mmCIF file of C-alpha atoms in Angstrom:
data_model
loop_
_atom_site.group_PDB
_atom_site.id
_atom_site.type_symbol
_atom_site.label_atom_id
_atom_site.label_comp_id
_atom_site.label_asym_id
_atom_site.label_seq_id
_atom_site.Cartn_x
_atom_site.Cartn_y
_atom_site.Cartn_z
ATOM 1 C CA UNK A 810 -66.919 7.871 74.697
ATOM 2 C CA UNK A 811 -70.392 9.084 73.545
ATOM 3 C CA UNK A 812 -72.794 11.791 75.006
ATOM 4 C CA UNK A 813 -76.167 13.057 74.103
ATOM 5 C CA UNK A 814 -76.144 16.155 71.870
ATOM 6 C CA UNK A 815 -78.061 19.513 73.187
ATOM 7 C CA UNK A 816 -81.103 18.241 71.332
ATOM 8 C CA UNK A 817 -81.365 15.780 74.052
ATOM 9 C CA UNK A 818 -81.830 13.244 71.183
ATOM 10 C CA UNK A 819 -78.442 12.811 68.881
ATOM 11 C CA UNK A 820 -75.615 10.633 70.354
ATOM 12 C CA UNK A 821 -72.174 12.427 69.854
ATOM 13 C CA UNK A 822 -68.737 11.337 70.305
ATOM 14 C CA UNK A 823 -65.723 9.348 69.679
ATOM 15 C CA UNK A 824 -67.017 6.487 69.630
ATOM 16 C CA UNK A 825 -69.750 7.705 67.565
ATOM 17 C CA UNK A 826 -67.175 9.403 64.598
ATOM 18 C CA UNK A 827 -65.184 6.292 64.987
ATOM 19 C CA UNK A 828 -68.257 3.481 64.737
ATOM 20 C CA UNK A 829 -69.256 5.727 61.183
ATOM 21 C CA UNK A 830 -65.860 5.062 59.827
ATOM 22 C CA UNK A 831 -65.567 2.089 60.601
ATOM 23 C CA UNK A 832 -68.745 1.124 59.196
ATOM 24 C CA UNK A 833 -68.038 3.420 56.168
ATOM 25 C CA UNK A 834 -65.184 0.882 55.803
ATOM 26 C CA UNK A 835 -67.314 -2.314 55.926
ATOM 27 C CA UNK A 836 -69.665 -0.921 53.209
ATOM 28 C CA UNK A 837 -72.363 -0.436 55.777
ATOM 29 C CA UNK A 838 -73.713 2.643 57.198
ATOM 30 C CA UNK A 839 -74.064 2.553 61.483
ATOM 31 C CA UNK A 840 -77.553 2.380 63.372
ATOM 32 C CA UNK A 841 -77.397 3.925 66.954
ATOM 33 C CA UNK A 842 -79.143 2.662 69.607
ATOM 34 C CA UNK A 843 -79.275 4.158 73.403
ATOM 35 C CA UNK A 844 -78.956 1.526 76.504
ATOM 36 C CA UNK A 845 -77.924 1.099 79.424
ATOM 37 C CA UNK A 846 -74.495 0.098 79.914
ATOM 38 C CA UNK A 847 -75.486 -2.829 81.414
ATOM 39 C CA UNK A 848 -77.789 -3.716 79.260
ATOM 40 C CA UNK A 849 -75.418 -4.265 76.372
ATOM 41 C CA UNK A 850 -73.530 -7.337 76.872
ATOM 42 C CA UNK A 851 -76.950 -9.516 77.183
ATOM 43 C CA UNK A 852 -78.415 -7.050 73.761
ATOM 44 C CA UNK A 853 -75.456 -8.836 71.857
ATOM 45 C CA UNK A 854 -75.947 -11.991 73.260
ATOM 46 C CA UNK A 855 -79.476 -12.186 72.221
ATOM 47 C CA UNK A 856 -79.017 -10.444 68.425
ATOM 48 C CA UNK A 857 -80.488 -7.278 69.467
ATOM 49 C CA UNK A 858 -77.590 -5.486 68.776
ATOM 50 C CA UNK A 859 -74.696 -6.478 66.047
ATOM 51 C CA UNK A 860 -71.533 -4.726 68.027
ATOM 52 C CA UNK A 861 -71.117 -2.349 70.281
ATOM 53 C CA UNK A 862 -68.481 0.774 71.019
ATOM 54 C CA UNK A 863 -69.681 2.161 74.295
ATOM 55 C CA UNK A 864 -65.869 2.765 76.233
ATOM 56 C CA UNK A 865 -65.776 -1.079 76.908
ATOM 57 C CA UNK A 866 -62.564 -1.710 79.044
ATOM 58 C CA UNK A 867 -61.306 -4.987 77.612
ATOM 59 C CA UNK A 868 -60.874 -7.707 80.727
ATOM 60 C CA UNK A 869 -60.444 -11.526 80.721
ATOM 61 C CA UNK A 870 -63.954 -11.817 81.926
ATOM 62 C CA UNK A 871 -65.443 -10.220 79.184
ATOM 63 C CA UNK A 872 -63.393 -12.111 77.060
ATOM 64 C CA UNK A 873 -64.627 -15.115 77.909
ATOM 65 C CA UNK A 874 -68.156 -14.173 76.801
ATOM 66 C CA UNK A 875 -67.523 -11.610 73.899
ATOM 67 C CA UNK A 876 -65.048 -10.794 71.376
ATOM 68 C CA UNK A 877 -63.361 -7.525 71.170
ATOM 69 C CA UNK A 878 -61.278 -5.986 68.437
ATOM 70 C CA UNK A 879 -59.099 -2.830 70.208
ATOM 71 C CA UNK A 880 -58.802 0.686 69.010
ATOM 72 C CA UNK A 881 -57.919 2.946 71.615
ATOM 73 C CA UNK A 882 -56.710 2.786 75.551
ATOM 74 C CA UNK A 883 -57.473 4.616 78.666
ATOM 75 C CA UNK A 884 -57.401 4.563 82.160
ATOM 76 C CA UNK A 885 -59.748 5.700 84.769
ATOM 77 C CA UNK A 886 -60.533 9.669 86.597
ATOM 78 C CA UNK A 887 -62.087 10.866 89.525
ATOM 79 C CA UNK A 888 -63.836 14.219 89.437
ATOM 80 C CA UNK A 889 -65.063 16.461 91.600
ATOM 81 C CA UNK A 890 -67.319 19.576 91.921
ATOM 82 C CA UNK A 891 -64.752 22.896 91.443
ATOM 83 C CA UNK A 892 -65.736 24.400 94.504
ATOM 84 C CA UNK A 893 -65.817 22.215 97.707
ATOM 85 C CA UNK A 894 -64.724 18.586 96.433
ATOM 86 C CA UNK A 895 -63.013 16.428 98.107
ATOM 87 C CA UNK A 896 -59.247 15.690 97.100
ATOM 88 C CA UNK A 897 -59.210 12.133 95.720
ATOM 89 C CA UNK A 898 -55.978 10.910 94.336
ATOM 90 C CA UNK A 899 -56.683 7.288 94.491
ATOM 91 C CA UNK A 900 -59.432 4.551 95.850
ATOM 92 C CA UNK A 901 -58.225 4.598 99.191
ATOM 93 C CA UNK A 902 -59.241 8.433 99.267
ATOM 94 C CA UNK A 903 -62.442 7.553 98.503
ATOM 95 C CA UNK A 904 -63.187 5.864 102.439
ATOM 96 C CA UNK A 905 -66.020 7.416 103.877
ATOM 97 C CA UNK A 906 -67.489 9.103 100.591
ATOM 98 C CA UNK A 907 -70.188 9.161 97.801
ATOM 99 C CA UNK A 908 -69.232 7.943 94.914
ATOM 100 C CA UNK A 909 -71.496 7.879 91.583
ATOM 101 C CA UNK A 910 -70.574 5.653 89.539
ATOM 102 C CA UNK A 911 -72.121 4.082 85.743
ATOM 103 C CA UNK A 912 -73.878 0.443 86.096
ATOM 104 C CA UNK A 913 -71.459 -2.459 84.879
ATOM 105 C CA UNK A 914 -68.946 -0.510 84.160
ATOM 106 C CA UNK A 915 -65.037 -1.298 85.269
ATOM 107 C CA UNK A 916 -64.982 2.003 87.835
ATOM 108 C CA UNK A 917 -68.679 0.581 89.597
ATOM 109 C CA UNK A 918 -66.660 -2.694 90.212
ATOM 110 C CA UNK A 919 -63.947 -0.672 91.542
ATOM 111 C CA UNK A 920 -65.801 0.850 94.170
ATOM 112 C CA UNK A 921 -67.396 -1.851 94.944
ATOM 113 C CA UNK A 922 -64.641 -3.852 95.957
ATOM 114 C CA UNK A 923 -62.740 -0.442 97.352
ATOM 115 C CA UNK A 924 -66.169 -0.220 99.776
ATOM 116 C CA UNK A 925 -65.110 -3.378 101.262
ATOM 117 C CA UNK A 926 -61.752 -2.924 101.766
ATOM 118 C CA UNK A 927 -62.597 0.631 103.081
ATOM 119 C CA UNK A 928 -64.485 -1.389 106.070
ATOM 120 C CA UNK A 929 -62.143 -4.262 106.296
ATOM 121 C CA UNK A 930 -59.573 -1.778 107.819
ATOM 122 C CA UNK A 931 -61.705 -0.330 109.524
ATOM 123 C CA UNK A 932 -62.430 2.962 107.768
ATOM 124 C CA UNK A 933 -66.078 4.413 107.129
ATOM 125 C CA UNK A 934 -67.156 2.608 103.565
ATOM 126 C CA UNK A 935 -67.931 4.112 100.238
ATOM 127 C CA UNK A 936 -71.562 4.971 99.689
ATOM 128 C CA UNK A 937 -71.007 3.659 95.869
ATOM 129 C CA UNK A 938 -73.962 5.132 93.799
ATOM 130 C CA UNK A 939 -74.981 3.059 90.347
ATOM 131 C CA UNK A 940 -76.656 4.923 87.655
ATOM 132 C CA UNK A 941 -77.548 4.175 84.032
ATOM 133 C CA UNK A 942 -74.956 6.599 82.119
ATOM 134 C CA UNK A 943 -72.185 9.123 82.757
ATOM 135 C CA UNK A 944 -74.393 12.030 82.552
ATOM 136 C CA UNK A 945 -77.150 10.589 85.552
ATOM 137 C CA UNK A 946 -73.944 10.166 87.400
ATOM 138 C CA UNK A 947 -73.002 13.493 86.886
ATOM 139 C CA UNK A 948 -76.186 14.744 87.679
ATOM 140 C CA UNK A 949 -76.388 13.248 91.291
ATOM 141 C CA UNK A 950 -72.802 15.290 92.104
ATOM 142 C CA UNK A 951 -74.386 18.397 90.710
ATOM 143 C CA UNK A 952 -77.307 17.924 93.188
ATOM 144 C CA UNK A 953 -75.459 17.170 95.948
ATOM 145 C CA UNK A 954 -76.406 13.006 95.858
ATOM 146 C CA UNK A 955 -72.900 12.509 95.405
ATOM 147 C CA UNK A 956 -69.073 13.613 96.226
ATOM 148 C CA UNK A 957 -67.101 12.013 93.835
ATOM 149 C CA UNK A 958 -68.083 10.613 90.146
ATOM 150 C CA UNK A 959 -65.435 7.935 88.503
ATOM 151 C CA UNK A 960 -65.246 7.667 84.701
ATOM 152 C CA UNK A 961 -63.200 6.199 82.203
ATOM 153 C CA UNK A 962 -60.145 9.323 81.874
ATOM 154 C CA UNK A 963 -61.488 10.459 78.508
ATOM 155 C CA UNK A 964 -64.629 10.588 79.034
ATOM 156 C CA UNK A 965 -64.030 12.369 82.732
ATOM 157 C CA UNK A 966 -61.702 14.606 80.807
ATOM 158 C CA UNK A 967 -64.758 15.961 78.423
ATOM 159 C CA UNK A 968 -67.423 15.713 80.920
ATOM 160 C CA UNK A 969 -65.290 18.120 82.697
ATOM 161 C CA UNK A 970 -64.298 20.474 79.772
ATOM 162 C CA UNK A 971 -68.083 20.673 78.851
ATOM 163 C CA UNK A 972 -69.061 21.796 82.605
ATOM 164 C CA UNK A 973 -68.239 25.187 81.938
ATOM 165 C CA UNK A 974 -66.242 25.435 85.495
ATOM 166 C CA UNK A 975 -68.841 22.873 87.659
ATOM 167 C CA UNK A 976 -65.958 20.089 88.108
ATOM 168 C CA UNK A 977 -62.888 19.409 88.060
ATOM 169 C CA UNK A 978 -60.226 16.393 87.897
ATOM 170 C CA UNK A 979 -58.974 15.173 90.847
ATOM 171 C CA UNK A 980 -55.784 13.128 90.689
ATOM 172 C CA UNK A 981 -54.185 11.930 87.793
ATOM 173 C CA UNK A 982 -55.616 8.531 85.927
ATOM 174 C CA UNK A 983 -54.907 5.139 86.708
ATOM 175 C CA UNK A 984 -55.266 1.466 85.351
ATOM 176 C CA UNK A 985 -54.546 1.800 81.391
ATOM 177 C CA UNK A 986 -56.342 -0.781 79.537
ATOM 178 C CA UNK A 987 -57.430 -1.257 76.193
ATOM 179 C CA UNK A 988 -60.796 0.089 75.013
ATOM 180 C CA UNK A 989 -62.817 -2.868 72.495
ATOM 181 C CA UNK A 990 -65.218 -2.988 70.291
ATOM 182 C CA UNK A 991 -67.777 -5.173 71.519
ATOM 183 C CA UNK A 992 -68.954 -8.574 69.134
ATOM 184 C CA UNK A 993 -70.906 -11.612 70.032
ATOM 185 C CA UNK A 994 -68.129 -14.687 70.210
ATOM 186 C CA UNK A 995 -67.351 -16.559 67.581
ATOM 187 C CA UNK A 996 -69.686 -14.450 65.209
ATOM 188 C CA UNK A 997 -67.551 -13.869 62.401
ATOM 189 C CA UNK A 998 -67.168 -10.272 62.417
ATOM 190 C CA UNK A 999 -64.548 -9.963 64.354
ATOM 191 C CA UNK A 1000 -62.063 -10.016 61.540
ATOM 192 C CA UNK A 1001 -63.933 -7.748 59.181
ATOM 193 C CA UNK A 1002 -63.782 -5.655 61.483
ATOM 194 C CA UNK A 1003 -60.251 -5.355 62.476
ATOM 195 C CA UNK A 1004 -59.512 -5.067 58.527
ATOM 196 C CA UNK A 1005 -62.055 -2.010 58.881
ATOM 197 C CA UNK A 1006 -59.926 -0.457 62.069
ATOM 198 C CA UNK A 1007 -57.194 -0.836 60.490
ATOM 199 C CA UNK A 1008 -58.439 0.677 57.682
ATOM 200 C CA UNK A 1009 -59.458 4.125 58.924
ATOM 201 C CA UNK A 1010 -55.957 4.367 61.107
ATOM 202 C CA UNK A 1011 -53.592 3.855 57.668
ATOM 203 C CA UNK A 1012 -56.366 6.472 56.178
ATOM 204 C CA UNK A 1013 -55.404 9.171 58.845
ATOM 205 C CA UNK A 1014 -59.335 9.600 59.739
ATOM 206 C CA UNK A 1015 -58.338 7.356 63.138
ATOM 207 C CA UNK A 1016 -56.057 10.167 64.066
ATOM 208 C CA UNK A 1017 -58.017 12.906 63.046
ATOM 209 C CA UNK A 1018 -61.101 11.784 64.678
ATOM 210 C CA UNK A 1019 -58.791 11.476 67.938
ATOM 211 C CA UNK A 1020 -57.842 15.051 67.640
ATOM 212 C CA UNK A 1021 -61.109 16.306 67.202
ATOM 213 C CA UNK A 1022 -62.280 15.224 70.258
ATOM 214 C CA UNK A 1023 -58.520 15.613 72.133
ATOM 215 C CA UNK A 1024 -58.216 11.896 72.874
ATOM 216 C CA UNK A 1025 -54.797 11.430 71.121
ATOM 217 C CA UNK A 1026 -53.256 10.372 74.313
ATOM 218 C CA UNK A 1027 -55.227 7.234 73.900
ATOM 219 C CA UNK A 1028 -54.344 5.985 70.289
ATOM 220 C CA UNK A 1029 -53.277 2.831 69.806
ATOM 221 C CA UNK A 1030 -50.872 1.631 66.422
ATOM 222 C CA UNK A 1031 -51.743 -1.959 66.114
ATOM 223 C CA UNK A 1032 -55.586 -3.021 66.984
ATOM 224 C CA UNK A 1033 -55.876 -6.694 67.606
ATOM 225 C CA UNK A 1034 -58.189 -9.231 68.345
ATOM 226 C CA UNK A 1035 -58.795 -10.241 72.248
ATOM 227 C CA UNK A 1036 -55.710 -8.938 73.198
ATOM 228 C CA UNK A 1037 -53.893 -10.305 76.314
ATOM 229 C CA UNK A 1038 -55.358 -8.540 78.911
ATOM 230 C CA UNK A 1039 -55.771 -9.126 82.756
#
């Protein structure tokens, strides 16, 4: 959960307050660097990048090629534009729609597969839209490009707040699953890390970082390493 400040420059955020701590906690201090979301898993791979906290849903695929050490959980949100949006309260609304959606992310793979089952039953498909980050998605429903944007629920939840009455939540969110920070396997940071998460929740700057940007519904107590996940 990170966004670009009104400078158009400075990358804000949970993620951001958290990755600070964190490091803080390692005896480090963070270095931010902007990329597509899709971009990130083949960064790490190749030592561009050292970790990553960028609202990664943990799944058994990404497992397989990264480590992740958990700190928080959410599910996913559709939103709409306040005035005129359609009424989606799950992916079978979503038939016959434009949907904008972040590259790589769990939601584009979502309406991906919800495009095809759309047609297998013979409904009109979804026109799924990818785009490089939340806010480009955003940006095609405030033009008109698009209907319906799908985010992870806290970071739908902000986008939202932050319109200043442009969109609103449609439904409730679905599909809880643990949020990871992102290391290349078998690294050896993993569990330095952890130690570091763990750190900053038994400090209280966890919670209070959570509060600050109204995410407590999505703390977790005990953060593990590649949790079971589906």
């Amino acid at each position: 959960m990170e966004f670009i400040a009104n400078d158009g420059k400075t990358m804000i955020g949970l993620d951001i307050d958290l990755a600070n701590a964190i490091a803080k906690k390692l005896g480090v201090k963070a270095k931010f660097v902007q990329a597509g979301f899709d971009t990130i898993i083949p960064g790490l791979q190749s030592d561009r990048y050292d970790l990553s906290m960028s609202s990664f849903t943990i799944t058994k695929k990404r497992e397989e090629v990264m480590d992740f050490v958990s700190y928080f959980t959410a599910g996913t949100s559709f939103y709409v534009k306040a005035k005129g949006g359609p009424a989606v309260a799950s992916l079978g609304d979503l038939c016959g729609l434009s949907v904008a959606v972040t590259k790589g992310t769990i939601q584009s793979e979502e309406a991906t597969k919800q495009n095809q089952e759309c047609k297998a039953t013979g409904k009109k498909g979804v026109d799924v839209q990818f785009y490089p980050d939340q806010n480009a998605a955003s940006l095609a429903m405030d033009s008109g490009r698009a209907q319906v944007c799908m985010a992870d629920s806290p970071v739908a939840a902000w986008i939202v707040k932050e319109s200043r009455g442009k969109f609103k939540l449609s439904g409730v969110p679905y599909n809880s699953a643990p949020y990871g920070i992102v290391i290349p396997k078998n690294s050896g940071l993993a569990e330095p890390v952890l130690q570091a998460v763990k750190a900053v929740m038994a400090d209280g700057e966890y919670t209070k970082i959570l509060k600050k940007w109204g995410a407590e519904q999505g703390a977790i107590t005990t953060p593990e390493i590649n949790p079971a996940v589906q």
